[in-house]
């Protein structure tokens, strides 16, 4: 179980709290939807759950244990803009191997060509780069995947292909998913339940 209790956060004392006393949990194998308008704190919550930000208050545990910073985090996040999630000076092979070498089956299911290995991020399309980020995030140690509008900038065909791989991999590995989206129809189609904290 990925569990957060009594989370509160604001960026500074000059800002209002984005959320307060917020609880959220995701069980292994569960697909949880998080809808809501822009600017309400959904992406900030995802960054807190993945360890990028610290909450002002509250606790986050994975399987009853707190994450040890500096070690591999079993909670991985996929952002809306993949170009902001990679080192632009790294070749694709280095990005893919950052968390361990992805399996050939995973690379094949994501349609990641071996010819990309020597390219740089700016030489790939947005959809291609998002597939690379997904392959990196789906490390064998990953237990929970936070998908923050990860396909909203992609064409429908690419969206369908990426979600197919995510759902199949999640089912095979019993991964917990948090799917953040403005698209309530997508959440209705993919998720077991929705959290209404930001509506």
PDB file of C-alpha atoms in Angstrom:
ATOM      1  CA  UNK A   1       0.000   0.000   0.000  1.00  0.00           C
ATOM      2  CA  UNK A   2       1.180   3.516  -0.895  1.00  0.00           C
ATOM      3  CA  UNK A   3      -0.381   5.601   1.824  1.00  0.00           C
ATOM      4  CA  UNK A   4      -0.308   9.328   2.600  1.00  0.00           C
ATOM      5  CA  UNK A   5      -1.967  10.707   5.717  1.00  0.00           C
ATOM      6  CA  UNK A   6      -2.778  14.270   6.760  1.00  0.00           C
ATOM      7  CA  UNK A   7      -0.760  15.905   3.975  1.00  0.00           C
ATOM      8  CA  UNK A   8      -0.591  19.696   3.908  1.00  0.00           C
ATOM      9  CA  UNK A   9       1.431  21.853   1.540  1.00  0.00           C
ATOM     10  CA  UNK A  10       1.980  25.407   0.360  1.00  0.00           C
ATOM     11  CA  UNK A  11       4.914  26.816  -1.594  1.00  0.00           C
ATOM     12  CA  UNK A  12       5.620  29.661   0.809  1.00  0.00           C
ATOM     13  CA  UNK A  13       4.012  31.607   3.630  1.00  0.00           C
ATOM     14  CA  UNK A  14       2.761  34.096   1.030  1.00  0.00           C
ATOM     15  CA  UNK A  15       0.761  31.373  -0.712  1.00  0.00           C
ATOM     16  CA  UNK A  16      -2.449  29.721   0.364  1.00  0.00           C
ATOM     17  CA  UNK A  17      -2.315  26.021   1.145  1.00  0.00           C
ATOM     18  CA  UNK A  18      -2.855  23.877  -1.933  1.00  0.00           C
ATOM     19  CA  UNK A  19      -4.285  21.180   0.300  1.00  0.00           C
ATOM     20  CA  UNK A  20      -4.574  20.363   3.979  1.00  0.00           C
ATOM     21  CA  UNK A  21      -5.186  17.141   5.933  1.00  0.00           C
ATOM     22  CA  UNK A  22      -5.315  15.191   2.675  1.00  0.00           C
ATOM     23  CA  UNK A  23      -5.358  11.387   2.776  1.00  0.00           C
ATOM     24  CA  UNK A  24      -4.781   9.136  -0.220  1.00  0.00           C
ATOM     25  CA  UNK A  25      -3.944   5.477  -0.620  1.00  0.00           C
ATOM     26  CA  UNK A  26      -3.177   3.172  -3.539  1.00  0.00           C
ATOM     27  CA  UNK A  27      -3.107  -0.592  -3.160  1.00  0.00           C
ATOM     28  CA  UNK A  28      -0.925  -2.892  -5.270  1.00  0.00           C
ATOM     29  CA  UNK A  29      -2.710  -3.561  -8.537  1.00  0.00           C
ATOM     30  CA  UNK A  30      -5.184  -0.723  -7.991  1.00  0.00           C
ATOM     31  CA  UNK A  31      -5.797   2.035 -10.551  1.00  0.00           C
ATOM     32  CA  UNK A  32      -6.844   5.280  -8.851  1.00  0.00           C
ATOM     33  CA  UNK A  33      -7.975   8.359 -10.790  1.00  0.00           C
ATOM     34  CA  UNK A  34      -7.311  11.924  -9.658  1.00  0.00           C
ATOM     35  CA  UNK A  35      -9.418  14.477 -11.578  1.00  0.00           C
ATOM     36  CA  UNK A  36      -9.634  18.230 -11.122  1.00  0.00           C
ATOM     37  CA  UNK A  37      -8.909  21.600 -12.783  1.00  0.00           C
ATOM     38  CA  UNK A  38      -5.454  23.090 -13.302  1.00  0.00           C
ATOM     39  CA  UNK A  39      -3.761  24.901 -10.454  1.00  0.00           C
ATOM     40  CA  UNK A  40      -5.394  22.978  -7.640  1.00  0.00           C
ATOM     41  CA  UNK A  41      -2.313  20.983  -6.613  1.00  0.00           C
ATOM     42  CA  UNK A  42      -2.667  17.601  -8.341  1.00  0.00           C
ATOM     43  CA  UNK A  43       0.839  17.666  -9.842  1.00  0.00           C
ATOM     44  CA  UNK A  44       2.267  18.963  -6.575  1.00  0.00           C
ATOM     45  CA  UNK A  45       0.690  16.034  -4.762  1.00  0.00           C
ATOM     46  CA  UNK A  46       2.263  13.625  -7.263  1.00  0.00           C
ATOM     47  CA  UNK A  47       5.682  15.207  -6.727  1.00  0.00           C
ATOM     48  CA  UNK A  48       5.275  14.831  -2.961  1.00  0.00           C
ATOM     49  CA  UNK A  49       4.266  11.180  -3.285  1.00  0.00           C
ATOM     50  CA  UNK A  50       7.280  10.548  -5.536  1.00  0.00           C
ATOM     51  CA  UNK A  51       9.673  12.328  -3.177  1.00  0.00           C
ATOM     52  CA  UNK A  52      10.434  15.413  -5.272  1.00  0.00           C
ATOM     53  CA  UNK A  53       8.867  17.716  -2.666  1.00  0.00           C
ATOM     54  CA  UNK A  54       8.396  17.449   1.070  1.00  0.00           C
ATOM     55  CA  UNK A  55       4.978  18.121   2.598  1.00  0.00           C
ATOM     56  CA  UNK A  56       4.625  20.745   5.317  1.00  0.00           C
ATOM     57  CA  UNK A  57       2.816  18.135   7.370  1.00  0.00           C
ATOM     58  CA  UNK A  58       1.872  14.498   7.023  1.00  0.00           C
ATOM     59  CA  UNK A  59       3.444  11.116   6.424  1.00  0.00           C
ATOM     60  CA  UNK A  60       3.970   8.952   3.351  1.00  0.00           C
ATOM     61  CA  UNK A  61       4.699   5.250   3.579  1.00  0.00           C
ATOM     62  CA  UNK A  62       5.132   2.414   1.112  1.00  0.00           C
ATOM     63  CA  UNK A  63       4.243  -0.986   2.530  1.00  0.00           C
ATOM     64  CA  UNK A  64       4.371   0.581   5.974  1.00  0.00           C
ATOM     65  CA  UNK A  65       7.863   2.046   5.584  1.00  0.00           C
ATOM     66  CA  UNK A  66       9.004   5.580   4.830  1.00  0.00           C
ATOM     67  CA  UNK A  67      11.062   6.165   1.676  1.00  0.00           C
ATOM     68  CA  UNK A  68      14.808   6.506   2.282  1.00  0.00           C
ATOM     69  CA  UNK A  69      16.033   9.448   0.219  1.00  0.00           C
ATOM     70  CA  UNK A  70      19.123   8.680  -1.810  1.00  0.00           C
ATOM     71  CA  UNK A  71      17.954   5.138  -2.576  1.00  0.00           C
ATOM     72  CA  UNK A  72      15.726   3.881  -5.379  1.00  0.00           C
ATOM     73  CA  UNK A  73      12.166   5.084  -4.881  1.00  0.00           C
ATOM     74  CA  UNK A  74       9.528   2.420  -5.644  1.00  0.00           C
ATOM     75  CA  UNK A  75       7.159   5.309  -6.449  1.00  0.00           C
ATOM     76  CA  UNK A  76       7.928   6.642  -9.927  1.00  0.00           C
ATOM     77  CA  UNK A  77       6.304   9.550 -11.776  1.00  0.00           C
ATOM     78  CA  UNK A  78       5.660  10.312 -15.436  1.00  0.00           C
ATOM     79  CA  UNK A  79       5.223  13.975 -16.302  1.00  0.00           C
ATOM     80  CA  UNK A  80       3.145  15.657 -18.986  1.00  0.00           C
ATOM     81  CA  UNK A  81       6.247  17.098 -20.663  1.00  0.00           C
ATOM     82  CA  UNK A  82       8.896  14.347 -20.992  1.00  0.00           C
ATOM     83  CA  UNK A  83      11.566  16.757 -22.240  1.00  0.00           C
ATOM     84  CA  UNK A  84      11.649  18.316 -18.766  1.00  0.00           C
ATOM     85  CA  UNK A  85      12.234  14.936 -17.112  1.00  0.00           C
ATOM     86  CA  UNK A  86      15.486  14.008 -18.875  1.00  0.00           C
ATOM     87  CA  UNK A  87      19.007  15.358 -19.131  1.00  0.00           C
ATOM     88  CA  UNK A  88      19.182  16.950 -22.602  1.00  0.00           C
ATOM     89  CA  UNK A  89      22.916  16.200 -22.775  1.00  0.00           C
ATOM     90  CA  UNK A  90      22.450  12.458 -22.264  1.00  0.00           C
ATOM     91  CA  UNK A  91      22.003  10.015 -25.086  1.00  0.00           C
ATOM     92  CA  UNK A  92      18.866   7.882 -25.062  1.00  0.00           C
ATOM     93  CA  UNK A  93      20.835   4.781 -24.071  1.00  0.00           C
ATOM     94  CA  UNK A  94      22.043   6.556 -20.927  1.00  0.00           C
ATOM     95  CA  UNK A  95      18.521   7.704 -20.037  1.00  0.00           C
ATOM     96  CA  UNK A  96      17.143   4.186 -20.488  1.00  0.00           C
ATOM     97  CA  UNK A  97      19.864   2.650 -18.350  1.00  0.00           C
ATOM     98  CA  UNK A  98      19.611   5.231 -15.551  1.00  0.00           C
ATOM     99  CA  UNK A  99      17.500   2.945 -13.356  1.00  0.00           C
ATOM    100  CA  UNK A 100      18.705  -0.352 -14.819  1.00  0.00           C
ATOM    101  CA  UNK A 101      18.577  -1.870 -18.294  1.00  0.00           C
ATOM    102  CA  UNK A 102      14.954  -2.280 -19.458  1.00  0.00           C
ATOM    103  CA  UNK A 103      13.977  -5.697 -20.787  1.00  0.00           C
ATOM    104  CA  UNK A 104      13.876  -6.263 -24.525  1.00  0.00           C
ATOM    105  CA  UNK A 105      10.191  -7.216 -24.216  1.00  0.00           C
ATOM    106  CA  UNK A 106       9.354  -3.881 -22.572  1.00  0.00           C
ATOM    107  CA  UNK A 107      11.269  -1.907 -25.192  1.00  0.00           C
ATOM    108  CA  UNK A 108       9.509  -3.859 -27.928  1.00  0.00           C
ATOM    109  CA  UNK A 109       6.047  -3.300 -26.411  1.00  0.00           C
ATOM    110  CA  UNK A 110       6.749   0.443 -26.253  1.00  0.00           C
ATOM    111  CA  UNK A 111       8.040   0.417 -29.839  1.00  0.00           C
ATOM    112  CA  UNK A 112      11.418   1.824 -28.754  1.00  0.00           C
ATOM    113  CA  UNK A 113      13.830   1.308 -31.623  1.00  0.00           C
ATOM    114  CA  UNK A 114      17.436   0.305 -31.037  1.00  0.00           C
ATOM    115  CA  UNK A 115      18.355   3.044 -33.523  1.00  0.00           C
ATOM    116  CA  UNK A 116      17.410   5.654 -30.887  1.00  0.00           C
ATOM    117  CA  UNK A 117      20.258   4.623 -28.572  1.00  0.00           C
ATOM    118  CA  UNK A 118      22.794   7.125 -29.894  1.00  0.00           C
ATOM    119  CA  UNK A 119      20.306   9.974 -30.299  1.00  0.00           C
ATOM    120  CA  UNK A 120      19.675  12.864 -27.926  1.00  0.00           C
ATOM    121  CA  UNK A 121      16.238  13.779 -26.498  1.00  0.00           C
ATOM    122  CA  UNK A 122      15.715  16.679 -28.913  1.00  0.00           C
ATOM    123  CA  UNK A 123      16.039  14.235 -31.802  1.00  0.00           C
ATOM    124  CA  UNK A 124      12.912  12.326 -30.753  1.00  0.00           C
ATOM    125  CA  UNK A 125       9.250  13.304 -30.970  1.00  0.00           C
ATOM    126  CA  UNK A 126       7.261  13.946 -27.800  1.00  0.00           C
ATOM    127  CA  UNK A 127       5.588  10.548 -28.038  1.00  0.00           C
ATOM    128  CA  UNK A 128       8.893   8.748 -28.587  1.00  0.00           C
ATOM    129  CA  UNK A 129      10.506  10.503 -25.638  1.00  0.00           C
ATOM    130  CA  UNK A 130       7.530   9.724 -23.384  1.00  0.00           C
ATOM    131  CA  UNK A 131       7.972   6.037 -24.236  1.00  0.00           C
ATOM    132  CA  UNK A 132      11.619   6.292 -23.195  1.00  0.00           C
ATOM    133  CA  UNK A 133      10.596   7.891 -19.887  1.00  0.00           C
ATOM    134  CA  UNK A 134       8.025   5.157 -19.334  1.00  0.00           C
ATOM    135  CA  UNK A 135      10.592   2.412 -19.968  1.00  0.00           C
ATOM    136  CA  UNK A 136      12.911   4.060 -17.456  1.00  0.00           C
ATOM    137  CA  UNK A 137      10.144   4.368 -14.857  1.00  0.00           C
ATOM    138  CA  UNK A 138       9.060   0.742 -15.222  1.00  0.00           C
ATOM    139  CA  UNK A 139      12.148  -0.545 -13.466  1.00  0.00           C
ATOM    140  CA  UNK A 140      11.726  -3.986 -11.935  1.00  0.00           C
ATOM    141  CA  UNK A 141      11.745  -2.414  -8.449  1.00  0.00           C
ATOM    142  CA  UNK A 142       8.915   0.025  -9.195  1.00  0.00           C
ATOM    143  CA  UNK A 143       5.774  -0.694  -7.201  1.00  0.00           C
ATOM    144  CA  UNK A 144       3.675   2.413  -7.921  1.00  0.00           C
ATOM    145  CA  UNK A 145       3.456   4.588 -11.023  1.00  0.00           C
ATOM    146  CA  UNK A 146       2.074   8.134 -10.949  1.00  0.00           C
ATOM    147  CA  UNK A 147       0.872   9.198 -14.398  1.00  0.00           C
ATOM    148  CA  UNK A 148       0.497  12.988 -14.431  1.00  0.00           C
ATOM    149  CA  UNK A 149      -1.324  13.870 -17.668  1.00  0.00           C
ATOM    150  CA  UNK A 150       1.353  11.751 -19.330  1.00  0.00           C
ATOM    151  CA  UNK A 151      -0.477  11.301 -22.651  1.00  0.00           C
ATOM    152  CA  UNK A 152      -2.435  14.557 -22.862  1.00  0.00           C
ATOM    153  CA  UNK A 153      -0.015  16.105 -25.392  1.00  0.00           C
ATOM    154  CA  UNK A 154       0.067  13.027 -27.661  1.00  0.00           C
ATOM    155  CA  UNK A 155      -2.044  11.937 -30.610  1.00  0.00           C
ATOM    156  CA  UNK A 156      -4.840   9.405 -29.940  1.00  0.00           C
ATOM    157  CA  UNK A 157      -2.992   6.477 -31.542  1.00  0.00           C
ATOM    158  CA  UNK A 158       0.110   7.038 -29.419  1.00  0.00           C
ATOM    159  CA  UNK A 159      -2.037   7.525 -26.316  1.00  0.00           C
ATOM    160  CA  UNK A 160      -3.775   4.195 -26.873  1.00  0.00           C
ATOM    161  CA  UNK A 161      -0.470   2.388 -27.446  1.00  0.00           C
ATOM    162  CA  UNK A 162       1.132   3.778 -24.287  1.00  0.00           C
ATOM    163  CA  UNK A 163      -1.883   3.057 -22.072  1.00  0.00           C
ATOM    164  CA  UNK A 164      -2.086  -0.483 -23.422  1.00  0.00           C
ATOM    165  CA  UNK A 165       1.513  -1.122 -22.334  1.00  0.00           C
ATOM    166  CA  UNK A 166       1.028   0.578 -18.958  1.00  0.00           C
ATOM    167  CA  UNK A 167      -2.092  -1.449 -18.114  1.00  0.00           C
ATOM    168  CA  UNK A 168      -0.592  -4.736 -19.279  1.00  0.00           C
ATOM    169  CA  UNK A 169       2.624  -4.135 -17.322  1.00  0.00           C
ATOM    170  CA  UNK A 170       0.685  -3.029 -14.239  1.00  0.00           C
ATOM    171  CA  UNK A 171      -1.387  -6.221 -14.382  1.00  0.00           C
ATOM    172  CA  UNK A 172       1.702  -8.421 -14.826  1.00  0.00           C
ATOM    173  CA  UNK A 173       3.627  -6.783 -11.970  1.00  0.00           C
ATOM    174  CA  UNK A 174       0.685  -5.876  -9.708  1.00  0.00           C
ATOM    175  CA  UNK A 175       1.624  -2.179  -9.859  1.00  0.00           C
ATOM    176  CA  UNK A 176      -0.483   0.500  -8.224  1.00  0.00           C
ATOM    177  CA  UNK A 177      -1.346   3.400 -10.544  1.00  0.00           C
ATOM    178  CA  UNK A 178      -2.362   6.983  -9.818  1.00  0.00           C
ATOM    179  CA  UNK A 179      -3.751   8.480 -13.026  1.00  0.00           C
ATOM    180  CA  UNK A 180      -4.018  12.278 -13.023  1.00  0.00           C
ATOM    181  CA  UNK A 181      -6.091  13.723 -15.843  1.00  0.00           C
ATOM    182  CA  UNK A 182      -8.572  16.407 -16.837  1.00  0.00           C
ATOM    183  CA  UNK A 183     -10.187  13.758 -19.031  1.00  0.00           C
ATOM    184  CA  UNK A 184     -12.863  12.247 -16.815  1.00  0.00           C
ATOM    185  CA  UNK A 185     -13.872   9.843 -19.593  1.00  0.00           C
ATOM    186  CA  UNK A 186     -10.332   8.454 -19.582  1.00  0.00           C
ATOM    187  CA  UNK A 187     -10.428   8.048 -15.801  1.00  0.00           C
ATOM    188  CA  UNK A 188     -13.831   6.352 -15.966  1.00  0.00           C
ATOM    189  CA  UNK A 189     -12.455   3.926 -18.528  1.00  0.00           C
ATOM    190  CA  UNK A 190      -9.130   3.115 -16.832  1.00  0.00           C
ATOM    191  CA  UNK A 191      -9.612   3.437 -13.087  1.00  0.00           C
ATOM    192  CA  UNK A 192     -11.138   1.283 -10.379  1.00  0.00           C
ATOM    193  CA  UNK A 193     -12.066   4.395  -8.385  1.00  0.00           C
ATOM    194  CA  UNK A 194     -11.526   8.169  -8.315  1.00  0.00           C
ATOM    195  CA  UNK A 195     -10.352  10.514  -5.560  1.00  0.00           C
ATOM    196  CA  UNK A 196     -12.432  13.684  -5.543  1.00  0.00           C
ATOM    197  CA  UNK A 197     -10.010  15.725  -3.383  1.00  0.00           C
ATOM    198  CA  UNK A 198      -9.389  18.426  -6.014  1.00  0.00           C
ATOM    199  CA  UNK A 199     -12.878  18.904  -7.427  1.00  0.00           C
TER     200      UNK A 199
END
